CSV table of C-alpha atoms in Angstrom, one decimal:
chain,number,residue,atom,x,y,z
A,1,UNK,CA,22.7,6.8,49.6
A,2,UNK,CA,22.8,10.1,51.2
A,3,UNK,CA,26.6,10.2,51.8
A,4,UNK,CA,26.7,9.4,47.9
A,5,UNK,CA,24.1,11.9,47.0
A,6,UNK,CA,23.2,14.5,49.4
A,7,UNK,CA,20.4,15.8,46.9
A,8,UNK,CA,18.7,13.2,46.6
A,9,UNK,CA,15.1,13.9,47.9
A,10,UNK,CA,14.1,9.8,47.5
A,11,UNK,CA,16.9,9.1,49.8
A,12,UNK,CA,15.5,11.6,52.3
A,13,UNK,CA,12.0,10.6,52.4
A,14,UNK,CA,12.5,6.7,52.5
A,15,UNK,CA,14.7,7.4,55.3
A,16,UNK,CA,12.0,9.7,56.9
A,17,UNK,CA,9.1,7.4,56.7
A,18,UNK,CA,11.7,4.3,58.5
A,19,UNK,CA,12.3,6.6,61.0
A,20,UNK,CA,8.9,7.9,61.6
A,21,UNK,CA,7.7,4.1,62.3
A,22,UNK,CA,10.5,3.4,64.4
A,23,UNK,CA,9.6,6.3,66.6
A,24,UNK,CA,12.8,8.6,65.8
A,25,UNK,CA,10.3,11.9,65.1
A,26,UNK,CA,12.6,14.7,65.2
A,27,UNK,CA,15.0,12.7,63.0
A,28,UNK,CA,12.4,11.6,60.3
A,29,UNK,CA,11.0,15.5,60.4
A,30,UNK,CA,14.5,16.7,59.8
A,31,UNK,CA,14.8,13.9,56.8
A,32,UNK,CA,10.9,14.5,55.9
A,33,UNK,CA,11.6,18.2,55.5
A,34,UNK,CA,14.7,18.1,53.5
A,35,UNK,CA,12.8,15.9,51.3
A,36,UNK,CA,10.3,17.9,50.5
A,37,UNK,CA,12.6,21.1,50.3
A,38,UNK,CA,14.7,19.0,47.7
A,39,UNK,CA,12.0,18.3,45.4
A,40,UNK,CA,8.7,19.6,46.3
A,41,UNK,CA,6.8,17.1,44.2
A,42,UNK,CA,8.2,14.1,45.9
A,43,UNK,CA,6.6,10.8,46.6
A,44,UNK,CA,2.8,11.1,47.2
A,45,UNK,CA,2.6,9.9,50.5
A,46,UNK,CA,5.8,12.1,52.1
A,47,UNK,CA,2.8,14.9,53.2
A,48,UNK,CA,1.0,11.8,55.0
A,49,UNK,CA,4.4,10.9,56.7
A,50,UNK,CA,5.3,14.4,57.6
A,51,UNK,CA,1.3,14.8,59.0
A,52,UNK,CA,1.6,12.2,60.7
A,53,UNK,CA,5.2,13.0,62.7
A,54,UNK,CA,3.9,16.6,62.9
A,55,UNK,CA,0.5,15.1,65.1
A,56,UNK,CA,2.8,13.0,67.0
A,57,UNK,CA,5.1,15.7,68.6
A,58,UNK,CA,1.6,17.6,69.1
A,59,UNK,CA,2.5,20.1,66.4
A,60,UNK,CA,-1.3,19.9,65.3
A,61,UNK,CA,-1.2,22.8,63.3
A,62,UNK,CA,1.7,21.6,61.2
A,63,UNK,CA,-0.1,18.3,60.6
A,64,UNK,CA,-3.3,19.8,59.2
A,65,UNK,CA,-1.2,22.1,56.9
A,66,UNK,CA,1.0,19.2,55.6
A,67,UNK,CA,-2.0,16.6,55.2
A,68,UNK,CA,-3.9,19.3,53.9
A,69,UNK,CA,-1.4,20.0,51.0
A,70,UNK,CA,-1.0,16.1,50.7
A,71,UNK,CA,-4.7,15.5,50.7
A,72,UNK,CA,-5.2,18.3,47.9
A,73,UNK,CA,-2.6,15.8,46.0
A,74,UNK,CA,-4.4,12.5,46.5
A,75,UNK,CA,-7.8,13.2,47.9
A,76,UNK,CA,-9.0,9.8,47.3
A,77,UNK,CA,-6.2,8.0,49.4
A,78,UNK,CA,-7.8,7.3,53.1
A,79,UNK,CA,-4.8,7.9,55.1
A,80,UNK,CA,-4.9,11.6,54.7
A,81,UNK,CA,-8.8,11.1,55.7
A,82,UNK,CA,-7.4,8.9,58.6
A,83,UNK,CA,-4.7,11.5,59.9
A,84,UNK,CA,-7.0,14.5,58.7
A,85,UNK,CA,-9.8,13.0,61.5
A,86,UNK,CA,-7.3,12.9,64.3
A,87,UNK,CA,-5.4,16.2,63.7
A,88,UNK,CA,-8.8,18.0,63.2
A,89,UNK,CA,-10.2,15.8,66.7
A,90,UNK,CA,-7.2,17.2,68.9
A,91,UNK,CA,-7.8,21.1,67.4
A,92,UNK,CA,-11.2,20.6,69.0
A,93,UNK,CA,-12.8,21.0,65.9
A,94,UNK,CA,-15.0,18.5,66.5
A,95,UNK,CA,-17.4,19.3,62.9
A,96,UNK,CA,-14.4,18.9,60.8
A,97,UNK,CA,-13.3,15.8,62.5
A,98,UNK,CA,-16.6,14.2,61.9
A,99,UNK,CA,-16.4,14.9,58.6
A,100,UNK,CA,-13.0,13.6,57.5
A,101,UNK,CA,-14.2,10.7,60.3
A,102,UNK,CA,-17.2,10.2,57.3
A,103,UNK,CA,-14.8,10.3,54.8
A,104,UNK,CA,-12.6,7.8,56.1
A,105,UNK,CA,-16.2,5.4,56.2
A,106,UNK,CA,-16.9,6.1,53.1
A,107,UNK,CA,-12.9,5.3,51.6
A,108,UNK,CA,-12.2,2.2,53.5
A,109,UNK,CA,-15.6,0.8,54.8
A,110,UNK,CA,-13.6,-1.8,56.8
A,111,UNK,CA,-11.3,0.7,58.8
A,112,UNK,CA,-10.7,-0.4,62.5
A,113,UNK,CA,-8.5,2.1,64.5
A,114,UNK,CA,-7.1,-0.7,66.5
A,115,UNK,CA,-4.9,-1.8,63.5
A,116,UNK,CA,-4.2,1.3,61.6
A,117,UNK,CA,-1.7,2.1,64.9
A,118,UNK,CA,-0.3,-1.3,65.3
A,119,UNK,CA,2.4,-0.5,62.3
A,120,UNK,CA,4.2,2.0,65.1
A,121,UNK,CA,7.0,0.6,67.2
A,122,UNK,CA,6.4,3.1,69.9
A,123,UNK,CA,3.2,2.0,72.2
A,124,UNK,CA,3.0,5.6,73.1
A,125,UNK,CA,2.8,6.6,69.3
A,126,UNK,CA,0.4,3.9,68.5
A,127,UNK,CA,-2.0,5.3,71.4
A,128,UNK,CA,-1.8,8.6,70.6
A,129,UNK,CA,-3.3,8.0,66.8
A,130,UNK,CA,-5.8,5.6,68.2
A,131,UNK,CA,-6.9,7.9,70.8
A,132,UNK,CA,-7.1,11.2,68.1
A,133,UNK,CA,-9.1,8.8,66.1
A,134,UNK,CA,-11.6,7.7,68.9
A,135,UNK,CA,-12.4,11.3,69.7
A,136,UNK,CA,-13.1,11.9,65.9
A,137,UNK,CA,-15.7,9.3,66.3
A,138,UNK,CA,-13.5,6.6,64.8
A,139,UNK,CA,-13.7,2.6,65.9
C-alpha cells in the first residue's frame, strides 16, 4: 500500500503498530513517525504505539511526550494510563507513577501486568513493560 501511496498515513501506522509487536522498533518508529507527520490526527491509538516503542528503546522522555499528547486525546482509554505508569516508574518519578498506576485501577479494575506484555514477540520487550509496571506499583 505504501509503494501505491506513499502519503498515506493509515498505511504507515498499521505498518508501525505490526512492527512494534514483532519487535522491529527502529523500523515501526521510522513508520510511526511518518504517520503522524502525514496526518497529525491519525488513528487514536498511533501516540500509544509510538509511547510504547519510544519506552522500549529507553527513550523515556519521548514516551511520556507522545503518551502525553495521546492521553490528552483519549484520556479515558487505559493503555495510555498503562504505558503512562511505566514511563513515569523508569523517570524515577515515583508520585506520578503511582498515580497513573491508580488510574489504570480505576479504568480496568481487572488489569494483571503478566498479560498486558504477553502480546510482544520479543521476551526481552515483554519484560521490560512488566518490569516498568511492577515498579509503578502495578501487579
Amino acid at each position: 500500500a505504501i509503494e501505491l501511496n506513499p502519503n498515506d498515513s493509515g498505511s504507515y501506522n498499521e505498518i508501525g503498530w505490526a512492527l512494534l509487536w514483532s519487535g522491529r522498533l527502529e523500523e515501526a518508529i521510522t513508520a510511526l513517525e511518518m504517520s503522524l507527520r502525514l496526518d497529525s490526527s491519525s488513528p487514536r491509538n498511533i501516540w500509544w504505539h509510538l509511547g510504547i516503542a519510544y519506552y522500549l528503546k529507553e527513550r523515556y522522555e519521548d514516551a511520556l511526550n507522545t503518551l502525553a499528547e495521546g492521553q490528552i486525546k483519549r484520556p479515558n482509554f487505559a493503555g495510555y494510563h498503562i504505558a503512562l505508569a511505566a514511563t513515569y516508574a523508569r523517570l524515577g518519578r515515583a508520585a506520578e507513577a503511582a498515580r497513573a498506576a491508580a488510574a489504570v485501577r480505576r479504568l480496568d479494575p481487572f488489569f494483571e501486568i503478566e498479560s498486558f506484555g504477553s502480546g510482544f514477540r520479543q521476551p526481552a520487550h515483554r519484560e521490560a513493560i512488566v518490569a516498568g509496571l511492577r515498579e509503578a506499583g502495578l501487579e
